[in-house]
XYZ file of C-alpha atoms in Angstrom:
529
model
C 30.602 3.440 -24.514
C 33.706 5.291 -23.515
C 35.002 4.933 -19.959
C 34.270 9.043 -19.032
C 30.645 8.389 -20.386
C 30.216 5.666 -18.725
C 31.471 6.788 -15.369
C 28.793 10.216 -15.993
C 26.306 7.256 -15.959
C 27.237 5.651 -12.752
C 27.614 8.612 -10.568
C 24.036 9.457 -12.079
C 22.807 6.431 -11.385
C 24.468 6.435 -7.275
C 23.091 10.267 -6.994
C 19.520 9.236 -8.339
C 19.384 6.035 -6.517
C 20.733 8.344 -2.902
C 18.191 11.297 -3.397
C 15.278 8.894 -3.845
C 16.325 5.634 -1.578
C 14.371 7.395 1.691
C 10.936 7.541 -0.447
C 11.371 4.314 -2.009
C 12.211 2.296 0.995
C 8.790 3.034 2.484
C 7.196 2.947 -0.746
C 8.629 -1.022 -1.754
C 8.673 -1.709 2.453
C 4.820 -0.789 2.939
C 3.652 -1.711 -0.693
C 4.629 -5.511 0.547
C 3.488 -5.515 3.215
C 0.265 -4.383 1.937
C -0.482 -6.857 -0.630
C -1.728 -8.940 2.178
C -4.233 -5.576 2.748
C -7.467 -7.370 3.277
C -5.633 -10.530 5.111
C -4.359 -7.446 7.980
C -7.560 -5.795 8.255
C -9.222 -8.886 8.636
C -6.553 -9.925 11.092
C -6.983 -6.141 13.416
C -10.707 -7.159 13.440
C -10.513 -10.302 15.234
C -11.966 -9.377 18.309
C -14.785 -8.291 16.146
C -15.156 -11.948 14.284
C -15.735 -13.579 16.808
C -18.688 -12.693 17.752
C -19.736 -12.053 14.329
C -22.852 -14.215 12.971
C -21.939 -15.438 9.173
C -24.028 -14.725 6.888
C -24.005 -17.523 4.229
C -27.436 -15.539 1.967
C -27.451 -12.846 0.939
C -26.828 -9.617 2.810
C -29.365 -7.252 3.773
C -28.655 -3.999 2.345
C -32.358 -2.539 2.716
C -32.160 -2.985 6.443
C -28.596 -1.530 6.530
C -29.317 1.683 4.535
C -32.955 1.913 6.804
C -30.385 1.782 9.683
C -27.886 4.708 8.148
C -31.062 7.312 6.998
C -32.768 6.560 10.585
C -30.072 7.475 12.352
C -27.873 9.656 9.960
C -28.531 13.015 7.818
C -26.811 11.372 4.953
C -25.639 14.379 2.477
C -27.698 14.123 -0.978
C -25.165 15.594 -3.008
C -22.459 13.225 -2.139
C -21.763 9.429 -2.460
C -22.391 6.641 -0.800
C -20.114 3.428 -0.874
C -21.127 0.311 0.115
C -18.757 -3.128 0.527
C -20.775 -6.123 0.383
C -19.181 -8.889 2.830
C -17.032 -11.617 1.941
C -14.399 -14.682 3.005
C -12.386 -11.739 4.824
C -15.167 -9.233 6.546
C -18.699 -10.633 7.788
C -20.190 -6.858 7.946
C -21.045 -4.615 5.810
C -19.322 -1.701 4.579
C -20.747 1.677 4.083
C -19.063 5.285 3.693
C -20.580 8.530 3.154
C -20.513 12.422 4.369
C -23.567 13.028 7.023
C -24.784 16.356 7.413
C -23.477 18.614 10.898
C -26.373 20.943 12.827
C -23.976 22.945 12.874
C -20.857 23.690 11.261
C -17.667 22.665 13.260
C -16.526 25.581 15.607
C -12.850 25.019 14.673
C -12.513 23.753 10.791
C -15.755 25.525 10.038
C -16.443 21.590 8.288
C -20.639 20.826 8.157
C -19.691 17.649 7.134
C -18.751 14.720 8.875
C -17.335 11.259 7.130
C -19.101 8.019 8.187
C -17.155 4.840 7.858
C -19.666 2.060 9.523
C -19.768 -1.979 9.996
C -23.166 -2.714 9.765
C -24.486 -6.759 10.056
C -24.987 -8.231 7.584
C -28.226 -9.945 8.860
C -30.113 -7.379 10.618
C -28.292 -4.586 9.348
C -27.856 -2.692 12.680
C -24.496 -0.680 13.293
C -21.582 -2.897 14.865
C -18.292 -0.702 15.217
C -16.328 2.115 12.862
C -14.558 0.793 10.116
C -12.265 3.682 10.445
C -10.502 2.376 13.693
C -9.277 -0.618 12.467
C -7.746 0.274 9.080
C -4.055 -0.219 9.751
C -4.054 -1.994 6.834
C -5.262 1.055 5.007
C -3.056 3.491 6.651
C 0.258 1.608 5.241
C -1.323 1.123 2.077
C -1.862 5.102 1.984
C 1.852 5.325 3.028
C 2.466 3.278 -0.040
C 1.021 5.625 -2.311
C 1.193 8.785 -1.019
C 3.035 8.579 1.904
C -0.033 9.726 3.996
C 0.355 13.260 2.480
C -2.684 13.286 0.195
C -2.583 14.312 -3.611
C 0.436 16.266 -2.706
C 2.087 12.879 -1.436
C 0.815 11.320 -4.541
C 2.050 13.392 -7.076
C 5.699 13.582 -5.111
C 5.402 9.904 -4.553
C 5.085 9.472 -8.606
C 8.437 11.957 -9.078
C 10.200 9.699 -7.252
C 8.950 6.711 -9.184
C 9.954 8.362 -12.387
C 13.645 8.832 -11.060
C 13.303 4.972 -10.192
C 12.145 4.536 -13.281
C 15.095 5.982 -14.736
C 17.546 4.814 -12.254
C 16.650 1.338 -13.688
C 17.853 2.618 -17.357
C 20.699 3.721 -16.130
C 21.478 0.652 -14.222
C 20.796 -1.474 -17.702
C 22.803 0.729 -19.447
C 26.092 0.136 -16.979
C 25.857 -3.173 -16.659
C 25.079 -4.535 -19.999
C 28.579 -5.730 -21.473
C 28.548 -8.225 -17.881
C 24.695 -8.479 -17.655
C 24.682 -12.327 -18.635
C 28.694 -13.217 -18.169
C 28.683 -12.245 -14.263
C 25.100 -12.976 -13.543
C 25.642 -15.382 -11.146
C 28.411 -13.848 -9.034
C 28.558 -13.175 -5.914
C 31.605 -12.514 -3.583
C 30.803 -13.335 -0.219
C 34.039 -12.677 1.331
C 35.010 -9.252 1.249
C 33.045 -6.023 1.952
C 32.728 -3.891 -1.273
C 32.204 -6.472 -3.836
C 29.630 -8.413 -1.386
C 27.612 -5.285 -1.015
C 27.995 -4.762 -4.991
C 27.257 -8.172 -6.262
C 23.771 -8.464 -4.216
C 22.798 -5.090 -5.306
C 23.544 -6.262 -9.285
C 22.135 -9.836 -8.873
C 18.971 -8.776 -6.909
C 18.519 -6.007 -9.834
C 19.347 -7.998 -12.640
C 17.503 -10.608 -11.366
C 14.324 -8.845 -10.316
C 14.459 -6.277 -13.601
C 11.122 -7.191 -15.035
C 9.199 -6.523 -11.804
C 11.451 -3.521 -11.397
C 10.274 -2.324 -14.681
C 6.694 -3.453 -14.175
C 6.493 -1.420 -10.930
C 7.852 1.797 -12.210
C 5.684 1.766 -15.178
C 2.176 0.960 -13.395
C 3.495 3.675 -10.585
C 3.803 6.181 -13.124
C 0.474 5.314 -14.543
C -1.118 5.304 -11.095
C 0.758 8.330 -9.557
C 1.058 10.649 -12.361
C -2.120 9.704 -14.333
C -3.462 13.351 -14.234
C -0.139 14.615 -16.142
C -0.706 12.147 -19.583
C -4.560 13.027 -19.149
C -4.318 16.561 -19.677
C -1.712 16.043 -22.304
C -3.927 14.051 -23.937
C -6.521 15.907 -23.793
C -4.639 19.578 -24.796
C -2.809 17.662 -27.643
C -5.395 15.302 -29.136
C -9.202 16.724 -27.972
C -7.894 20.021 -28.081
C -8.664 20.979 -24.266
C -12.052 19.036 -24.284
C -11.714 16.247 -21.083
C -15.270 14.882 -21.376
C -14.690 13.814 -24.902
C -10.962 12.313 -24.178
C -13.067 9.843 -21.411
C -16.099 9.586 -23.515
C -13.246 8.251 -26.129
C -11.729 6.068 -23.509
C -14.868 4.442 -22.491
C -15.884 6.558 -19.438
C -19.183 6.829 -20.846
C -21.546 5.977 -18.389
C -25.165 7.941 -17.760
C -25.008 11.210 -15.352
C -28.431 12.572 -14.008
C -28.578 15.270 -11.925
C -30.362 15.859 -8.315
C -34.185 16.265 -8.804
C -33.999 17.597 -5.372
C -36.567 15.206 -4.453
C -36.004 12.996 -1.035
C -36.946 9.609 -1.759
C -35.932 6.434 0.851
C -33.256 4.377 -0.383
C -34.973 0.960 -0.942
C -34.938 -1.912 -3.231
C -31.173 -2.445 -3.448
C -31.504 -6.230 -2.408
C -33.604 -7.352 -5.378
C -31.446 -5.158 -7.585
C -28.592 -7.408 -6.639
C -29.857 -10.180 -7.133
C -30.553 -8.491 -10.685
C -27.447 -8.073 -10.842
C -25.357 -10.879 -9.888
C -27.910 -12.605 -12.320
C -26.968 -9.915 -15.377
C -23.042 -9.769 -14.594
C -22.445 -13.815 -14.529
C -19.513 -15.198 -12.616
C -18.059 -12.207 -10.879
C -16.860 -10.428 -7.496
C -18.788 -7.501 -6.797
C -15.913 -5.225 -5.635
C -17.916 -1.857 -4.697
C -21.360 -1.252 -4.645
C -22.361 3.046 -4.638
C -25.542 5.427 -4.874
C -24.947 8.594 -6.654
C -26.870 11.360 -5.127
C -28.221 9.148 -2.094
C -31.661 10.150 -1.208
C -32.537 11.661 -4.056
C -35.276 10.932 -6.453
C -32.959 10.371 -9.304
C -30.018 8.496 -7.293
C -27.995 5.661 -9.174
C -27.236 2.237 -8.274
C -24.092 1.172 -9.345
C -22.401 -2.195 -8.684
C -19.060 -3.004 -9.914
C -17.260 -6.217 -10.380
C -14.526 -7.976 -11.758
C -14.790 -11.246 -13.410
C -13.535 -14.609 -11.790
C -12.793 -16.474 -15.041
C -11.200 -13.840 -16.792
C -7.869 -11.336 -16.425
C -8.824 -8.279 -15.052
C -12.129 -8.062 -16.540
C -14.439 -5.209 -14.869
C -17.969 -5.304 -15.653
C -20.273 -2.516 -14.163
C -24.291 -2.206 -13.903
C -26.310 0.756 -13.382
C -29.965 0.704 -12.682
C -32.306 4.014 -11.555
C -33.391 3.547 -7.774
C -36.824 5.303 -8.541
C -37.989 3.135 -11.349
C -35.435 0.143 -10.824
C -34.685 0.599 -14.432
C -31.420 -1.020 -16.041
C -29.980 2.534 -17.459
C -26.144 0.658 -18.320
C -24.196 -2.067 -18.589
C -21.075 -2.846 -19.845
C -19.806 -6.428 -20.422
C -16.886 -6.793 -22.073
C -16.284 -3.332 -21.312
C -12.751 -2.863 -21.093
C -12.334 -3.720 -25.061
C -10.252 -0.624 -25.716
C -7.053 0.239 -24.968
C -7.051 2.527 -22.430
C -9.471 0.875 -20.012
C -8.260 -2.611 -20.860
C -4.614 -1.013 -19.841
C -5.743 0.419 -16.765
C -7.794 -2.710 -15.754
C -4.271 -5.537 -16.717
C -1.380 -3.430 -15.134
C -3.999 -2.772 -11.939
C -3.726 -6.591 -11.588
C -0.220 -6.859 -12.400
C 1.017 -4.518 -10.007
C -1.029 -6.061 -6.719
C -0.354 -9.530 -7.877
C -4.412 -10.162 -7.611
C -4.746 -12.313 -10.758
C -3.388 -15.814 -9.257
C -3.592 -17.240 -5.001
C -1.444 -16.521 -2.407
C 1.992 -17.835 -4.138
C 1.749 -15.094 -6.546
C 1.336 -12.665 -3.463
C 3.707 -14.316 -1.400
C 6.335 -14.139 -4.399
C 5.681 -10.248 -4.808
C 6.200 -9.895 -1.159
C 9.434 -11.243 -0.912
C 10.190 -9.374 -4.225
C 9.058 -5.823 -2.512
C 11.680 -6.545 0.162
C 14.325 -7.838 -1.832
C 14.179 -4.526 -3.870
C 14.157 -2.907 -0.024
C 17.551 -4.627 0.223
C 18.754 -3.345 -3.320
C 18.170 0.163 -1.979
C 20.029 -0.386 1.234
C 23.014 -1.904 -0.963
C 23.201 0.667 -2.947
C 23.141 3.524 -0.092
C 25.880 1.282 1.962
C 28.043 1.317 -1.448
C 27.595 5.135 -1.778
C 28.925 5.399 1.307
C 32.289 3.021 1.446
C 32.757 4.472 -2.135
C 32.730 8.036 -0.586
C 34.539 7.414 2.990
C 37.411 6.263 0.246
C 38.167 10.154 -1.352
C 40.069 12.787 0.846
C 38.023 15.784 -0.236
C 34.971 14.163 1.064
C 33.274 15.798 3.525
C 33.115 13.851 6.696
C 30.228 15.706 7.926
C 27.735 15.129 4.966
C 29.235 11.373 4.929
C 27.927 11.062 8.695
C 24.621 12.480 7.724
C 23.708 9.825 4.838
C 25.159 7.249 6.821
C 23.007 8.512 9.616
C 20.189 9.232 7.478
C 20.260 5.510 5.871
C 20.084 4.065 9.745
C 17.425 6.223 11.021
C 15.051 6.299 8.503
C 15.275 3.061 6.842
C 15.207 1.372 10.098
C 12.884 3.665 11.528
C 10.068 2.604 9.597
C 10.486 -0.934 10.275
C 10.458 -0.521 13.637
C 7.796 2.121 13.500
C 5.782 -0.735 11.429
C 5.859 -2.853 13.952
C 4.884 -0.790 16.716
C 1.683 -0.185 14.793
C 1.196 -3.875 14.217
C 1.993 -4.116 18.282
C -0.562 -1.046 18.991
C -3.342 -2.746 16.161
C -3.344 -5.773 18.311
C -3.439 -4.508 22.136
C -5.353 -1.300 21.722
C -8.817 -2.218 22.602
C -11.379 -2.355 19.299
C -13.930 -0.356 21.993
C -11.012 2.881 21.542
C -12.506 5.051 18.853
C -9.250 7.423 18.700
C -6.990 4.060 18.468
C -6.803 4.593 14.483
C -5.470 7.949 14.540
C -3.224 6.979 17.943
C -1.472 4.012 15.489
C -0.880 6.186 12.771
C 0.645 9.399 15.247
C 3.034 6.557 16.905
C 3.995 5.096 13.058
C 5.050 9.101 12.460
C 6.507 9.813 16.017
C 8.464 6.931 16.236
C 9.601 7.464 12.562
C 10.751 10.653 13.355
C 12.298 10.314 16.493
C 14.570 7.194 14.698
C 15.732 10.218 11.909
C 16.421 12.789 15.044
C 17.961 10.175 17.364
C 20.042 8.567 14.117
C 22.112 12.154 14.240
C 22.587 12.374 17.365
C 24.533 8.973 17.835
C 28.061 8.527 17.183
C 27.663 4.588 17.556
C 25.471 4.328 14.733
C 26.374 0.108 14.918
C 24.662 0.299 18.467
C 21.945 2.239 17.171
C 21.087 0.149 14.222
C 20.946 -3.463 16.958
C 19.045 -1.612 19.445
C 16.102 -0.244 16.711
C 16.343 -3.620 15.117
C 16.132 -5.824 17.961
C 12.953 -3.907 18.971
C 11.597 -4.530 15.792
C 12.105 -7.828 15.728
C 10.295 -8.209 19.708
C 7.518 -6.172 18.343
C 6.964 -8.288 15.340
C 7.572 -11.501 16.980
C 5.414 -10.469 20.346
C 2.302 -9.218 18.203
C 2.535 -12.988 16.387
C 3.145 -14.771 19.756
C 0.381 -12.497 21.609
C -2.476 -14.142 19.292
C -2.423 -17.386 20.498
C -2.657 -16.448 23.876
C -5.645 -14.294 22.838
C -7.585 -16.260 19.966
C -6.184 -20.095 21.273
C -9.233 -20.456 22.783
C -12.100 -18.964 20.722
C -10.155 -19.950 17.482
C -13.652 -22.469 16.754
C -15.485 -19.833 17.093
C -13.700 -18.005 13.730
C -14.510 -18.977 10.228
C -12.071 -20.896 8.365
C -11.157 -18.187 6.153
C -10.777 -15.280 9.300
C -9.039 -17.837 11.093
C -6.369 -18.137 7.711
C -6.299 -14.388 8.227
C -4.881 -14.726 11.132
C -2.359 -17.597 10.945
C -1.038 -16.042 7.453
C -0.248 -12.344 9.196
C 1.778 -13.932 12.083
C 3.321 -15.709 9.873
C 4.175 -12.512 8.546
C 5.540 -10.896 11.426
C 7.640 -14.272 12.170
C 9.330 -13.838 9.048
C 9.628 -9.583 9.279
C 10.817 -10.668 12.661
C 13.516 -12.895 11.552
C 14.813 -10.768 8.733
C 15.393 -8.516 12.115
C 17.274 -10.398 14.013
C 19.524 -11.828 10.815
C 20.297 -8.038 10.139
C 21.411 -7.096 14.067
C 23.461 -10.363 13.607
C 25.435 -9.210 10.681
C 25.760 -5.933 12.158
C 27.039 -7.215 15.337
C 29.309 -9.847 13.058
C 30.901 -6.345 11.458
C 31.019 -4.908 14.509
C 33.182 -8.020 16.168
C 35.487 -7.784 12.433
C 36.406 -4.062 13.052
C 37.486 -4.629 16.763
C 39.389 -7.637 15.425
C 41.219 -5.384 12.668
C 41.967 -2.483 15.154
C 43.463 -4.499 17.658
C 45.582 -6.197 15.462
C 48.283 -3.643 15.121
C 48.460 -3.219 18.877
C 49.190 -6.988 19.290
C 51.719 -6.426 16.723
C 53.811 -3.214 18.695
C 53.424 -5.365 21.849
């Protein structure tokens, strides 16, 4: 590769890597974080666990659904998901649309969504699922970045730039891949910068690639589907899934109400029928209705990635599908492995803990390579010193911001009462507000080095208060936790320790490069006196 084609490449790869670093921060920041999902929301329901009875039979469904249709007007033609309970949540789950009296005065909506924790013992209603899913909320922010399908699709543009940003990177570093793989110049500020940007990349390039694929699959899935299904089924969708194993049986409404009863035997049924397996979602299609369907889904415990499924007809109880080894094919057997492979579900805790600190060590690659961008463009005279402020800027405020917005929804998840039924949607204002005001406040400061301690030594209290704050809260009823709900809570503050101390080593090297400049510019005054 000649030297004008190859520097083409690298200012591609520096523009991609800018345009995109914003979105991916908060995508790689909140996608570790949330690999410990169920471990937070377990964690932001503490207050709830410990008065919690544990349920070690089985759960009582029947006396939970009684509960919803006595006191809800649960809408027929939508679904109902249920969550059975497990080493992380006591309750049970249920979601579903209830019918208004009347239609909202303001959205016009006469539909309402229902997210309840019902007991698992005498099935009576114990809080709102809904206000304590911090967990969720990042996880959406993940994904989406709490934008809906609009988010989704954007979030999976900028995954495809990653995606080729990664090529790129390959391609310019190939002739010194292997001979300088192990460098790293410490001393110095370019090369520093430069060689932990390379080695973290070189070093992390099969998760890199792994993560841009299965985003692209997961993000843009809707794109390849209608290809597929213009190019090889000639415009016919139902056969492309029928194809790809989406085959289960549809009925439709008999428009017949009929109480929702009999799901605890059917369980049993099934746990007996799907063997050794985690049931992962349990749903009614067209709840209350004389033809609704029981579904329970599962994934298999001695095998990758397995999903099995059973259906059975409420009315009748009749088995109406199964599917065993049902990801056999190619499409739902894909799905089903890179699922697994990108949340790290298909091995303990070390796998998890080892894709955490990957998803912030690619963090870091993206803040190398913005900080690079930067010296690299401070260095030409035709640079414009007012766009150069406004990356630089940029880079502080909102990488910064949503650490420190993070942990003032960690902070909030904890002290906010679990009584406070707006407390969910206060979190997730404060996550945006205090993003936002970082970005604002980021352009507004000329000391961007006294910005940058400031936001990150309140991160770092946050983090390491929220941790701190649970033994003075849980010390004493910690016996009355479960083992596993008590884990919950020891592994997120350990957590927040360690988000907490990346913190604080960060404001020290910014304060160390703040003491080196002063150094440097005083040492030509010494010199004239």
């Amino acid at each position: 590769m000649n030297n004008q084609t190859l520097k083409s490449l690298t200012n591609a790869h520096a523009w991609i890597g800018l345009i995109i670093s914003t979105v991916l921060f908060v995508v790689f920041f909140a996608g570790a974080i949330t690999l410990f999902k169920d471990n937070i929301t377990s964690w932001e329901r503490t207050p709830l666990l410990v008065d919690a009875a544990h349920n070690t039979q089985q759960p009582a469904f029947d006396k939970a659904l009684a509960t919803i249709e006595k006191n809800y007007q649960v809408d027929m033609h939508g679904g109902m998901f249920i969550y059975a309970p497990d080493q992380h949540n006591p309750f049970i789950e249920a979601r579903f649309e209830s019918e208004l009296a009347q239609p909202d005065p303001i959205t016009g909506e006469d539909h309402l969504h229902q997210a309840l924790l019902l007991d698992a013992i005498t099935g009576e209603i114990v809080a709102s699922s809904d206000t304590h899913n911090y967990a969720h909320f990042l996880y959406k922010m993940h994904y989406d970045l709490g934008l809906g399908r609009a988010g989704l699709y954007f979030v999976g543009l900028v995954t495809l730039f990653f995606f080729v940003a990664i090529l790129s990177g390959i391609v310019i570093h190939w002739r010194k891949l292997f001979s300088k793989f192990f460098q790293y110049r410490k001393d110095g500020n370019k090369d520093k910068w430069l060689d932990a940007h390379n080695l973290i990349g070189t070093m992390g390039l099969p998760m890199h690639l792994m993560y841009a694929f299965t985003g692209l699959v997961f993000n843009l899935v809707i794109i390849y589907q209608i290809s597929y299904a213009v190019i090889l089924y000639q415009g016919n969708q139902e056969a492309l899934l029928d194809a790809a194993g989406f085959d289960q049986p549809h009925l439709e409404e008999a428009d017949k109400r009929m109480a929702m009863t009999g799901v605890d035997d059917m369980y049993r049924r099934a746990m007996a029928t799907l063997g050794d397996v985690t049931i992962q979602r349990i749903s009614i299609e067209h709840f209350g209705d004389e033809n609704a369907i029981l579904v329970f889904a599962a994934t298999s415990n001695d095998d990758f990635s397995l999903w099995r499924e059973v259906r059975y007809l409420m009315s009748t109880q009749e088995q109406i599908y199964l599917t065993m080894d049902n990801y056999d094919n190619a499409v739902r057997g894909g799905l089903s492995t890179i699922a697994s492979l990108h949340f790290g579900d298909f091995a303990g805790y070390g796998m998890r803990l080892a894709f955490f600190l990957f998803g912030l060590a690619t963090a870091y690659v993206i803040i190398t390579g913005n900080l690079m961008w930067i010296a690299k463009r401070a260095k030409q005279r035709n640079q414009s010193q007012r766009s150069l402020n406004f990356v630089r800027r940029l880079t502080s405020g909102s990488f910064i911001g949503v650490v420190a917005a993070t942990a003032a929804g960690f902070a909030l998840a904890r002290a906010l009462p679990v009584e406070y039924l707006g407390r969910a949607e206060f979190i997730e204002r404060s996550f945006y507000l205090i993003w936002i005001v970082s970005i604002v406040v980021s352009q507004l400061m000329r000391n961007q080095k006294l910005f940058c301690k400031a936001l990150l030594s309140a991160s770092a209290a946050l983090f390491a208060l929220t941790a701190i704050s649970d033994w003075t809260l849980f010390y004493s009823t910690s016996s009355l936790l479960s083992g596993a709900a008590l884990r919950d809570v020891l592994l997120v503050d350990t957590m927040l320790l360690l988000l907490a101390a990346i913190c604080i080593a960060a404001t020290k090297r910014v304060y160390a490069q703040e003491t080196k400049a002063q150094r440097v510019s005083s040492q030509p005054l010494a010199s004239e006196a």
